[in-house]
Backbone as JSON, one array per atom type, in Angstrom:
{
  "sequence": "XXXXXXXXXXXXXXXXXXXXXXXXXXXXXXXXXXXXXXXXXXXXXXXXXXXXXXXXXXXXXXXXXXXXXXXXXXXXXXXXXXXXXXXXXXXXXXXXXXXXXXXXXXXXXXXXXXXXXXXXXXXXXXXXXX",
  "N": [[92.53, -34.68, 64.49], [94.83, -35.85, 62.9], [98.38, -36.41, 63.13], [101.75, -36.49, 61.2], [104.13, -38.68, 62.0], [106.98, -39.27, 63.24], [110.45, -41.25, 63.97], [112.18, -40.31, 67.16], [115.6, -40.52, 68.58], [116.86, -39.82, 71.59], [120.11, -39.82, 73.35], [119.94, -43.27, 74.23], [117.31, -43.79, 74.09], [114.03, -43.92, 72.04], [111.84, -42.54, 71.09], [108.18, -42.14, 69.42], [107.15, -39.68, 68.06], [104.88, -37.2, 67.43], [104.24, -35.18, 64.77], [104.19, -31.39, 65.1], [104.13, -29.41, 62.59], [102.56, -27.32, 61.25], [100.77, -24.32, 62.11], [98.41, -24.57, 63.42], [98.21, -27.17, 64.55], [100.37, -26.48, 66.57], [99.49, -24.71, 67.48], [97.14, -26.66, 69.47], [98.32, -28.45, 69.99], [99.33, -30.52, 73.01], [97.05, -30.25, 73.73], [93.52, -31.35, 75.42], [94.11, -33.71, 75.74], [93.54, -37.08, 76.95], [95.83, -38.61, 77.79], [99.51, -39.11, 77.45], [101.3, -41.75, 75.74], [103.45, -43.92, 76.42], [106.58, -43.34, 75.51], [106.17, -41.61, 73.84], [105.25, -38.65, 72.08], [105.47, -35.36, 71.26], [106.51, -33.39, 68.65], [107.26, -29.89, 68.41], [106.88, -27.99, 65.22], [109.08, -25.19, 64.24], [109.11, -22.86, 62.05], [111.57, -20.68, 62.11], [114.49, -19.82, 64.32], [114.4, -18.74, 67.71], [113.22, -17.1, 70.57], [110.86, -19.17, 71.25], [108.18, -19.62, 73.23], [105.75, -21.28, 75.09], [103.07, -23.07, 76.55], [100.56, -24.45, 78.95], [98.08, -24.84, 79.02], [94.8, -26.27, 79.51], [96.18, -28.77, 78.94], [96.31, -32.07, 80.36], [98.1, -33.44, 81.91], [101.39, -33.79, 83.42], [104.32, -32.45, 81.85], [107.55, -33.21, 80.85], [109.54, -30.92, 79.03], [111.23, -30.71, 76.05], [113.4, -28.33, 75.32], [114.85, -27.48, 71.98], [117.87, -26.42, 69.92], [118.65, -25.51, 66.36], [119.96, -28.07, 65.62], [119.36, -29.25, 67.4], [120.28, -29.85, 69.58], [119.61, -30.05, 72.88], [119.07, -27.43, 74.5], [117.36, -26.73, 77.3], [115.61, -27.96, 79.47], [112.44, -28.04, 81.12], [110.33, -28.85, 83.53], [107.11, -29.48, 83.53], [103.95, -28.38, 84.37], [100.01, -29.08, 84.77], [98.58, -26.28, 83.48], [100.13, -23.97, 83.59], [101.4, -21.2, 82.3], [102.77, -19.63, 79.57], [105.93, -19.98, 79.05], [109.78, -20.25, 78.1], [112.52, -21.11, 76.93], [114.06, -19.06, 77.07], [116.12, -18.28, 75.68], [117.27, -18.33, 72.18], [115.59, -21.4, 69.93], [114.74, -23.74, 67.77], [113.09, -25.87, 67.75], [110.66, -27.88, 69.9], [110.29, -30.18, 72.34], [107.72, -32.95, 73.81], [107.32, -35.01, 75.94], [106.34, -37.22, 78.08], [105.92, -36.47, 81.38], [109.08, -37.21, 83.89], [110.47, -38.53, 82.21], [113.18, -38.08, 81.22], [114.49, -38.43, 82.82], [114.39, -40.82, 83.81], [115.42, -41.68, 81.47], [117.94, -40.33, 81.5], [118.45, -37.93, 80.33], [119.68, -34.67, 79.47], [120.31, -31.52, 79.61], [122.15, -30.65, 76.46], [122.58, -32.83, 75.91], [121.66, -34.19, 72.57], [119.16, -34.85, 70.14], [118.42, -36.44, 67.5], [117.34, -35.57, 64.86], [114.82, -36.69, 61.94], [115.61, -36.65, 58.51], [114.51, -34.68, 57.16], [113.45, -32.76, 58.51], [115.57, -31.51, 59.67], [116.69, -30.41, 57.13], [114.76, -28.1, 56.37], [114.06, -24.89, 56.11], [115.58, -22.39, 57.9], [116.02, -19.63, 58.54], [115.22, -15.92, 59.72], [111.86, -14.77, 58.61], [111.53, -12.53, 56.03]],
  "CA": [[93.49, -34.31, 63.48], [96.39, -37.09, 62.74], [99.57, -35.72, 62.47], [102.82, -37.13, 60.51], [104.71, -39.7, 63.26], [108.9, -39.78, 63.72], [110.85, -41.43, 65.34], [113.4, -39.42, 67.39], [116.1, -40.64, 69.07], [117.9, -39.1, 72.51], [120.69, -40.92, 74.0], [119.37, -44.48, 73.61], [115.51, -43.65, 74.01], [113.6, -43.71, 71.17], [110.5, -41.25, 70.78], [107.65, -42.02, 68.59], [107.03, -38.38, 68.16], [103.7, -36.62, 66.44], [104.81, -33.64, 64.34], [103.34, -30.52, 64.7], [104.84, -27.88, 61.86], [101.54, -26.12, 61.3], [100.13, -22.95, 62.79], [96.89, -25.4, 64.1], [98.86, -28.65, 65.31], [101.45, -25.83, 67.37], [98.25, -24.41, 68.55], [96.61, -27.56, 69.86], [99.47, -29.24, 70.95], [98.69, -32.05, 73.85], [95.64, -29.77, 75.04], [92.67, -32.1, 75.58], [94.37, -35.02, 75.31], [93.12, -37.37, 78.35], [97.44, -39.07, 78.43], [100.18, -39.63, 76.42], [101.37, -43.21, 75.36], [104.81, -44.39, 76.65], [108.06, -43.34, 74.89], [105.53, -40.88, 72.85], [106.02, -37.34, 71.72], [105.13, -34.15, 70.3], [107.25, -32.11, 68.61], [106.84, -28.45, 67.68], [108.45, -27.29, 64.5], [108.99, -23.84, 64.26], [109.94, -21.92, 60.98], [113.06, -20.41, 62.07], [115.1, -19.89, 65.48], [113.84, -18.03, 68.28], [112.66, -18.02, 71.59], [109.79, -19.55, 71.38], [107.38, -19.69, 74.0], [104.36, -22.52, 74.91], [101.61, -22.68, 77.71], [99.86, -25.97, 79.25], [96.38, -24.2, 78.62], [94.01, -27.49, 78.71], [96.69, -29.45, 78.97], [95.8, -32.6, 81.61], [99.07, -34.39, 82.61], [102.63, -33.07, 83.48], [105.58, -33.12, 80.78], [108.78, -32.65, 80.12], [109.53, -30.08, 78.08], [112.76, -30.45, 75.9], [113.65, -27.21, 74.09], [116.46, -27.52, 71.36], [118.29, -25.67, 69.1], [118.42, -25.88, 65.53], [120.98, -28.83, 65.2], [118.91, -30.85, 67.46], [120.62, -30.01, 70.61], [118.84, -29.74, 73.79], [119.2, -26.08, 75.22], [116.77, -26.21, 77.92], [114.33, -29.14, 79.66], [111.39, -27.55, 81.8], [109.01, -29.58, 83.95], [105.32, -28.16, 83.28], [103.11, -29.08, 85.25], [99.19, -28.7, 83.89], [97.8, -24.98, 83.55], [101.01, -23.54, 83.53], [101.05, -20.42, 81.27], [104.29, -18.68, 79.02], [107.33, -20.18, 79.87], [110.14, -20.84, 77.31], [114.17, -21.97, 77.24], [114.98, -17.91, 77.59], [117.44, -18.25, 74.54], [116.6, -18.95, 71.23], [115.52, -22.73, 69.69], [113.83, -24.4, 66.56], [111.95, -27.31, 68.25], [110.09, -28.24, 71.15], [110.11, -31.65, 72.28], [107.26, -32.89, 74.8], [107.11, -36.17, 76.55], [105.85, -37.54, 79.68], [107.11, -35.88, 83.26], [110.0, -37.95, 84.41], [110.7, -39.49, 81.08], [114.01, -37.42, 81.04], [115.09, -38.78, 84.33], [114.26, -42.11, 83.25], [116.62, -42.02, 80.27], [119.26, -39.6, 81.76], [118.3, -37.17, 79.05], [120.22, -33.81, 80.05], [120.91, -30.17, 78.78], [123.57, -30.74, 76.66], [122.53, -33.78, 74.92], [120.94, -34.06, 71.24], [117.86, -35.42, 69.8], [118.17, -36.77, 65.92], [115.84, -35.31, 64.09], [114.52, -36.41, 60.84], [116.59, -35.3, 57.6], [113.19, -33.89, 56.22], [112.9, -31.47, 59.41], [116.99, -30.64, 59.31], [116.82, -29.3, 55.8], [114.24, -26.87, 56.4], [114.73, -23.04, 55.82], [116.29, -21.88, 59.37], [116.3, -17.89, 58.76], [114.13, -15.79, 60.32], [111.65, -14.51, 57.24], [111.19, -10.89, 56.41]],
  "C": [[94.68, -35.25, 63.59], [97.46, -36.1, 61.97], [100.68, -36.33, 62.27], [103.38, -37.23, 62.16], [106.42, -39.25, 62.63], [109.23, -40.59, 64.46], [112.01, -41.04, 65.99], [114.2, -40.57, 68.28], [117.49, -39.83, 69.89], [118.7, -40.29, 73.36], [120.45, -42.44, 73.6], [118.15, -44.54, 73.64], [115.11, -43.44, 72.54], [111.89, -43.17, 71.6], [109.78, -41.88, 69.71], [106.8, -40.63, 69.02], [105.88, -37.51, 66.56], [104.45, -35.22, 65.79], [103.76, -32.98, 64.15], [104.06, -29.34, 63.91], [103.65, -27.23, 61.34], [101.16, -25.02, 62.07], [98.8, -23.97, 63.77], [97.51, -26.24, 65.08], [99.67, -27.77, 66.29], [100.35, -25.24, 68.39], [97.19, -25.1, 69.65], [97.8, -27.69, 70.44], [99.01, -30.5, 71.53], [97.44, -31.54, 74.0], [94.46, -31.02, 74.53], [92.76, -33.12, 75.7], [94.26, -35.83, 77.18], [95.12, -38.28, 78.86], [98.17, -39.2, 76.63], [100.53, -41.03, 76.83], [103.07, -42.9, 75.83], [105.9, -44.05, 75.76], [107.32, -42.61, 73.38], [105.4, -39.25, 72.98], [105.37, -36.33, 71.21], [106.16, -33.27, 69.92], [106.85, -31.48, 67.57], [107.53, -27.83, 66.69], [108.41, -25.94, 64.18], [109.65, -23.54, 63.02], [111.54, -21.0, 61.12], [113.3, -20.0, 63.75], [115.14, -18.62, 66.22], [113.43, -18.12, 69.3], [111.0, -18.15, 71.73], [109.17, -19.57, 72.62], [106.43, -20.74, 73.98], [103.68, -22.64, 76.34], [101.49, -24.34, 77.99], [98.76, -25.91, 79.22], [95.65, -25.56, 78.25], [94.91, -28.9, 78.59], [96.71, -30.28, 80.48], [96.77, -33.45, 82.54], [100.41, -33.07, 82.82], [103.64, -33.59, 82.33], [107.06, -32.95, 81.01], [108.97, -32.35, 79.27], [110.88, -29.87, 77.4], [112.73, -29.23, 74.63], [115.02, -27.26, 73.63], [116.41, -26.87, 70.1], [117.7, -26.18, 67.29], [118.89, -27.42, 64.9], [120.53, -29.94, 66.09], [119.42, -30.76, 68.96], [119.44, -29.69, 71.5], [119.73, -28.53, 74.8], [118.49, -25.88, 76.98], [115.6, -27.57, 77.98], [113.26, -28.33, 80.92], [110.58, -28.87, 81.87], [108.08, -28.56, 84.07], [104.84, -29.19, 83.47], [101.47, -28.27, 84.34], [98.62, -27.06, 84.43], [98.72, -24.19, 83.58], [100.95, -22.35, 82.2], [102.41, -19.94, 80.76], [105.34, -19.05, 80.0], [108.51, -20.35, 78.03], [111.79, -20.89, 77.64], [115.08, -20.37, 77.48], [116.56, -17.58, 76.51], [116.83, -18.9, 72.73], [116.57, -20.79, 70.85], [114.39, -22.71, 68.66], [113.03, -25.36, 67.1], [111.83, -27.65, 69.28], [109.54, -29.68, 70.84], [108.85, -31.79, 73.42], [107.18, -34.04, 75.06], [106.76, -36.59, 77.54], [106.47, -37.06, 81.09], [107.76, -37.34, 83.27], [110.9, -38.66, 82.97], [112.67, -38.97, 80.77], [115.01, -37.65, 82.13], [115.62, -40.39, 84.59], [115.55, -42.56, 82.55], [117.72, -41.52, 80.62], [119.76, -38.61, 80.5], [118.58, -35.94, 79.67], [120.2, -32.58, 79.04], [121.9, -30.73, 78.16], [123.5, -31.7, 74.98], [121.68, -33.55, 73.36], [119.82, -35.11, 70.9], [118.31, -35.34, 68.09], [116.73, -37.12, 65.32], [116.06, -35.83, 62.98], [115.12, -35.82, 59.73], [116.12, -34.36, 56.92], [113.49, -32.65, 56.94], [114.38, -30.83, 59.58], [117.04, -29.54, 58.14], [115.92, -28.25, 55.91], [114.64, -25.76, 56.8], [114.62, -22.51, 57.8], [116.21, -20.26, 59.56], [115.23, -17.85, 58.83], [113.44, -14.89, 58.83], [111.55, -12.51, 57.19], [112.66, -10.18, 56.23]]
}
């Protein structure tokens, strides 16, 4: 399944980052995937702000896990390691970033800091539905 590319930028790193805003692509995620590619990404877009939750189920490497708000901030970075089950940032957030373990250490990518998203994935409807 090929999914629409970004490219994000945190701090001075740049992300080429797969989007997953489907129900399928959020469900897959990295699982099966034998590595990710260098300064490469997944992010999860979620319909409106919440604490999300996500697993490593099948998933074969370690990541870093950046969870951020709606505005792009980063709330919350988790190392997940593979097989790891229900974890999430414990506060609400719109998007989950995922990138390679260390990659966050690398760049000096912190709580705190922001990730520029896309102006496609900003404008989308933020309230929760219902």
């Amino acid at each position: 399944m090929a999914l629409p590319v970004a490219v994000l930028t945190v701090r001075r790193a740049r992300i080429r980052a797969e989007i997953a805003d489907t129900h399928l692509a959020k469900m897959l995620g990295l699982m099966f995937r034998r590595r990710l590619a260098r300064n490469a990404g997944l992010l999860l877009c979620f319909r409106w702000t919440a604490n999300h939750g996500i697993h490593m189920l099948n998933v074969r490497f370690p990541l870093d896990v950046l969870f951020l708000g709606a505005d792009g901030r980063i709330v919350h970075i988790h190392r997940a390691v593979p097989g790891e089950w229900g974890f999430s940032a414990g506060q609400p957030i719109r998007y989950v970033l995922e990138v390679n373990a260390g990659f966050c250490r690398l760049h000096g990518i912190r709580a705190g800091d922001r990730c520029a998203l896309p102006a496609a994935l900003a404008r989308r409807n933020t309230s929760f539905p219902g």
